[in-house]
mmCIF file of C-alpha atoms and ligand atoms in Angstrom:
data_model
loop_
_atom_site.group_PDB
_atom_site.id
_atom_site.type_symbol
_atom_site.label_atom_id
_atom_site.label_comp_id
_atom_site.label_asym_id
_atom_site.label_seq_id
_atom_site.Cartn_x
_atom_site.Cartn_y
_atom_site.Cartn_z
ATOM 1 C CA UNK A 125 0.000 0.000 0.000
ATOM 2 C CA UNK A 126 1.402 3.348 -1.074
ATOM 3 C CA UNK A 127 1.366 5.727 1.857
ATOM 4 C CA UNK A 128 0.480 9.313 1.034
ATOM 5 C CA UNK A 129 2.249 11.861 3.183
ATOM 6 C CA UNK A 130 3.548 14.488 0.770
ATOM 7 C CA UNK A 131 2.243 16.123 -2.391
ATOM 8 C CA UNK A 132 4.835 14.065 -4.283
ATOM 9 C CA UNK A 133 3.292 10.859 -2.868
ATOM 10 C CA UNK A 134 -0.128 11.979 -4.044
ATOM 11 C CA UNK A 135 1.275 12.939 -7.460
ATOM 12 C CA UNK A 136 2.913 9.503 -7.881
ATOM 13 C CA UNK A 137 -0.377 7.857 -6.984
ATOM 14 C CA UNK A 138 -2.241 10.058 -9.491
ATOM 15 C CA UNK A 139 0.274 9.231 -12.238
ATOM 16 C CA UNK A 140 0.107 5.506 -11.453
ATOM 17 C CA UNK A 141 -3.671 5.624 -11.506
ATOM 18 C CA UNK A 142 -3.607 7.307 -14.912
ATOM 19 C CA UNK A 143 -1.119 4.735 -16.169
ATOM 20 C CA UNK A 144 -3.411 1.866 -15.231
ATOM 21 C CA UNK A 145 -6.450 3.744 -16.616
ATOM 22 C CA UNK A 146 -4.699 4.291 -19.976
ATOM 23 C CA UNK A 147 -3.779 0.585 -20.155
ATOM 24 C CA UNK A 148 -7.444 -0.311 -19.687
ATOM 25 C CA UNK A 149 -8.614 2.299 -22.234
ATOM 26 C CA UNK A 150 -6.200 0.812 -24.759
ATOM 27 C CA UNK A 151 -8.097 -2.490 -24.497
ATOM 28 C CA UNK A 152 -11.635 -1.108 -24.795
ATOM 29 C CA UNK A 153 -11.104 1.431 -27.622
ATOM 30 C CA UNK A 154 -10.614 -1.155 -30.423
ATOM 31 C CA UNK A 155 -13.833 -2.886 -29.271
ATOM 32 C CA UNK A 156 -15.658 0.450 -29.376
ATOM 33 C CA UNK A 157 -14.257 1.274 -32.844
ATOM 34 C CA UNK A 158 -15.272 -2.156 -34.181
ATOM 35 C CA UNK A 159 -18.879 -1.664 -33.044
ATOM 36 C CA UNK A 160 -19.764 1.800 -34.351
ATOM 37 C CA UNK A 161 -21.794 2.612 -37.443
ATOM 38 C CA UNK A 162 -20.447 6.076 -38.301
ATOM 39 C CA UNK A 163 -17.175 6.097 -40.282
ATOM 40 C CA UNK A 164 -16.252 9.434 -38.692
ATOM 41 C CA UNK A 165 -16.759 8.029 -35.210
ATOM 42 C CA UNK A 166 -14.763 4.915 -36.065
ATOM 43 C CA UNK A 167 -11.878 7.075 -37.295
ATOM 44 C CA UNK A 168 -12.039 9.250 -34.164
ATOM 45 C CA UNK A 169 -11.875 6.194 -31.887
ATOM 46 C CA UNK A 170 -9.021 4.694 -33.913
ATOM 47 C CA UNK A 171 -7.119 7.987 -33.700
ATOM 48 C CA UNK A 172 -7.710 8.062 -29.978
ATOM 49 C CA UNK A 173 -6.357 4.521 -29.701
ATOM 50 C CA UNK A 174 -3.096 5.726 -31.276
ATOM 51 C CA UNK A 175 -3.074 8.766 -28.986
ATOM 52 C CA UNK A 176 -3.604 6.501 -25.975
ATOM 53 C CA UNK A 177 -0.446 4.569 -26.858
ATOM 54 C CA UNK A 178 1.354 7.915 -26.886
ATOM 55 C CA UNK A 179 -0.220 8.872 -23.549
ATOM 56 C CA UNK A 180 1.220 5.707 -22.005
ATOM 57 C CA UNK A 181 4.639 6.465 -23.464
ATOM 58 C CA UNK A 182 4.450 10.005 -22.082
ATOM 59 C CA UNK A 183 3.615 8.684 -18.608
ATOM 60 C CA UNK A 184 6.563 6.287 -18.876
ATOM 61 C CA UNK A 185 8.774 9.279 -19.715
ATOM 62 C CA UNK A 186 7.449 11.168 -16.648
ATOM 63 C CA UNK A 187 8.252 8.151 -14.434
ATOM 64 C CA UNK A 188 11.724 7.885 -16.007
ATOM 65 C CA UNK A 189 12.309 11.583 -15.329
ATOM 66 C CA UNK A 190 11.390 10.942 -11.688
ATOM 67 C CA UNK A 191 13.629 7.857 -11.595
ATOM 68 C CA UNK A 192 10.807 5.564 -10.451
ATOM 69 C CA UNK A 193 8.439 2.917 -11.804
ATOM 70 C CA UNK A 194 4.641 3.248 -11.786
ATOM 71 C CA UNK A 195 3.048 1.873 -8.615
ATOM 72 C CA UNK A 196 1.107 -1.337 -9.122
ATOM 73 C CA UNK A 197 -2.274 0.301 -8.903
ATOM 74 C CA UNK A 198 -5.651 -0.832 -10.115
ATOM 75 C CA UNK A 199 -7.761 2.084 -11.304
ATOM 76 C CA UNK A 200 -11.109 0.834 -9.989
ATOM 77 C CA UNK A 201 -12.986 3.690 -11.677
ATOM 78 C CA UNK A 202 -11.642 2.801 -15.122
ATOM 79 C CA UNK A 203 -12.181 -0.884 -14.445
ATOM 80 C CA UNK A 204 -15.853 -0.042 -13.817
ATOM 81 C CA UNK A 205 -16.102 2.245 -16.843
ATOM 82 C CA UNK A 206 -14.637 -0.469 -19.071
ATOM 83 C CA UNK A 207 -17.077 -3.059 -17.709
ATOM 84 C CA UNK A 208 -19.987 -0.701 -18.289
ATOM 85 C CA UNK A 209 -18.588 0.037 -21.758
ATOM 86 C CA UNK A 210 -18.748 -3.665 -22.608
ATOM 87 C CA UNK A 211 -22.432 -3.735 -21.678
ATOM 88 C CA UNK A 212 -23.019 -0.679 -23.899
ATOM 89 C CA UNK A 213 -21.438 -2.654 -26.752
ATOM 90 C CA UNK A 214 -23.874 -5.522 -26.162
ATOM 91 C CA UNK A 215 -26.992 -3.345 -26.571
ATOM 92 C CA UNK A 216 -29.148 -4.110 -29.574
ATOM 93 C CA UNK A 217 -30.181 -0.501 -30.247
ATOM 94 C CA UNK A 218 -30.410 0.674 -33.845
ATOM 95 C CA UNK A 219 -26.986 1.733 -35.206
ATOM 96 C CA UNK A 220 -27.178 5.506 -34.735
ATOM 97 C CA UNK A 221 -28.577 5.171 -31.224
ATOM 98 C CA UNK A 222 -25.826 2.696 -30.375
ATOM 99 C CA UNK A 223 -23.290 5.207 -31.707
ATOM 100 C CA UNK A 224 -24.718 7.849 -29.376
ATOM 101 C CA UNK A 225 -24.495 5.398 -26.451
ATOM 102 C CA UNK A 226 -20.852 4.633 -27.291
ATOM 103 C CA UNK A 227 -20.041 8.355 -27.620
ATOM 104 C CA UNK A 228 -21.733 9.067 -24.305
ATOM 105 C CA UNK A 229 -19.719 6.343 -22.625
ATOM 106 C CA UNK A 230 -16.424 7.381 -24.236
ATOM 107 C CA UNK A 231 -17.048 10.960 -23.096
ATOM 108 C CA UNK A 232 -17.329 9.695 -19.500
ATOM 109 C CA UNK A 233 -13.944 8.015 -19.912
ATOM 110 C CA UNK A 234 -12.485 11.234 -21.351
ATOM 111 C CA UNK A 235 -13.842 13.324 -18.491
ATOM 112 C CA UNK A 236 -12.206 11.019 -15.965
ATOM 113 C CA UNK A 237 -8.881 11.381 -17.793
ATOM 114 C CA UNK A 238 -9.264 15.155 -18.107
ATOM 115 C CA UNK A 239 -9.779 15.404 -14.332
ATOM 116 C CA UNK A 240 -6.777 13.162 -13.636
ATOM 117 C CA UNK A 241 -4.379 14.880 -16.032
ATOM 118 C CA UNK A 242 -5.618 18.325 -14.931
ATOM 119 C CA UNK A 243 -4.690 17.479 -11.329
ATOM 120 C CA UNK A 244 -1.370 15.880 -12.339
ATOM 121 C CA UNK A 245 -0.407 19.000 -14.352
ATOM 122 C CA UNK A 246 -1.171 21.239 -11.364
ATOM 123 C CA UNK A 247 0.808 18.966 -9.029
ATOM 124 C CA UNK A 248 3.795 18.845 -11.405
ATOM 125 C CA UNK A 249 3.786 22.644 -11.512
ATOM 126 C CA UNK A 250 3.758 23.023 -7.713
ATOM 127 C CA UNK A 251 6.533 20.411 -7.438
ATOM 128 C CA UNK A 252 8.643 22.353 -9.955
ATOM 129 C CA UNK A 253 8.701 19.458 -12.469
ATOM 130 C CA UNK A 254 8.322 21.733 -15.468
ATOM 131 C CA UNK A 255 9.315 19.226 -18.157
ATOM 132 C CA UNK A 256 6.814 16.728 -16.743
ATOM 133 C CA UNK A 257 4.220 19.477 -16.522
ATOM 134 C CA UNK A 258 4.601 20.123 -20.280
ATOM 135 C CA UNK A 259 4.450 16.386 -21.086
ATOM 136 C CA UNK A 260 1.253 15.934 -19.057
ATOM 137 C CA UNK A 261 -0.254 19.119 -20.488
ATOM 138 C CA UNK A 262 0.261 17.758 -24.040
ATOM 139 C CA UNK A 263 -1.837 14.716 -23.118
ATOM 140 C CA UNK A 264 -4.432 16.840 -21.320
ATOM 141 C CA UNK A 265 -4.833 18.983 -24.467
ATOM 142 C CA UNK A 266 -5.404 15.855 -26.577
ATOM 143 C CA UNK A 267 -7.968 14.461 -24.137
ATOM 144 C CA UNK A 268 -9.879 17.756 -24.218
ATOM 145 C CA UNK A 269 -9.732 17.851 -28.020
ATOM 146 C CA UNK A 270 -10.990 14.251 -28.290
ATOM 147 C CA UNK A 271 -13.860 15.011 -25.948
ATOM 148 C CA UNK A 272 -14.835 18.024 -28.073
ATOM 149 C CA UNK A 273 -14.731 15.975 -31.308
ATOM 150 C CA UNK A 274 -16.980 13.335 -29.706
ATOM 151 C CA UNK A 275 -19.434 16.053 -28.684
ATOM 152 C CA UNK A 276 -19.535 17.395 -32.253
ATOM 153 C CA UNK A 277 -20.152 13.927 -33.716
ATOM 154 C CA UNK A 278 -22.902 13.265 -31.164
ATOM 155 C CA UNK A 279 -24.611 16.554 -31.992
ATOM 156 C CA UNK A 280 -24.407 15.875 -35.747
ATOM 157 C CA UNK A 281 -25.662 12.307 -35.316
ATOM 158 C CA UNK A 282 -28.551 13.365 -33.115
ATOM 159 C CA UNK A 283 -29.579 16.093 -35.536
ATOM 160 C CA UNK A 284 -29.380 13.833 -38.588
ATOM 161 C CA UNK A 285 -31.185 11.033 -36.836
ATOM 162 C CA UNK A 286 -33.968 13.363 -35.740
ATOM 163 C CA UNK A 287 -34.357 14.563 -39.338
ATOM 164 C CA UNK A 288 -34.542 10.988 -40.646
ATOM 165 C CA UNK A 289 -37.221 10.110 -38.140
ATOM 166 C CA UNK A 290 -39.174 13.228 -39.048
ATOM 167 C CA UNK A 291 -38.960 12.331 -42.764
ATOM 168 C CA UNK A 292 -40.143 8.784 -42.062
ATOM 169 C CA UNK A 293 -43.130 10.148 -40.203
ATOM 170 C CA UNK A 294 -44.047 12.317 -43.182
ATOM 171 C CA UNK A 295 -44.094 9.284 -45.502
ATOM 172 C CA UNK A 296 -46.393 7.282 -43.219
HETATM 173 FE FE1 FE2 B 423 -5.512 9.153 -22.713
#
């Protein structure tokens, strides 16, 4: 059990938590990408898979800079989000609705990461680890950007779907 006494202890725990979370995200993203209908959404999830590999490498660099290894930590929140994500993938909703469900779930994952990286960036700054601060900020920026792209796709999908339904109603 990692004992937290100092801000550095807390920071190491935060980084280790993010490391385990990213490892779990790396496993669920290909499943998400394989189950979506929209080509744009598929591409976004595939891009985020590649970014996630980079996020892990960046965390490894931060640990190297600190001269330590990640703590063996299980991110219980991400474990739960991944489990819930698998049940989203099993739903038999029509394709566009399933896409919206997958986007909604992926956004929850992104928000967890944004919170974690936001805190880690602030902690790195206070600890005077300016190189690590920049490395973590680069990932934070990508997480925020991914979340925004997902929001745009969801809005477009919802709008288009609503129009299709309206048109179907007119034909009946
Ligand atoms: Fe990430």
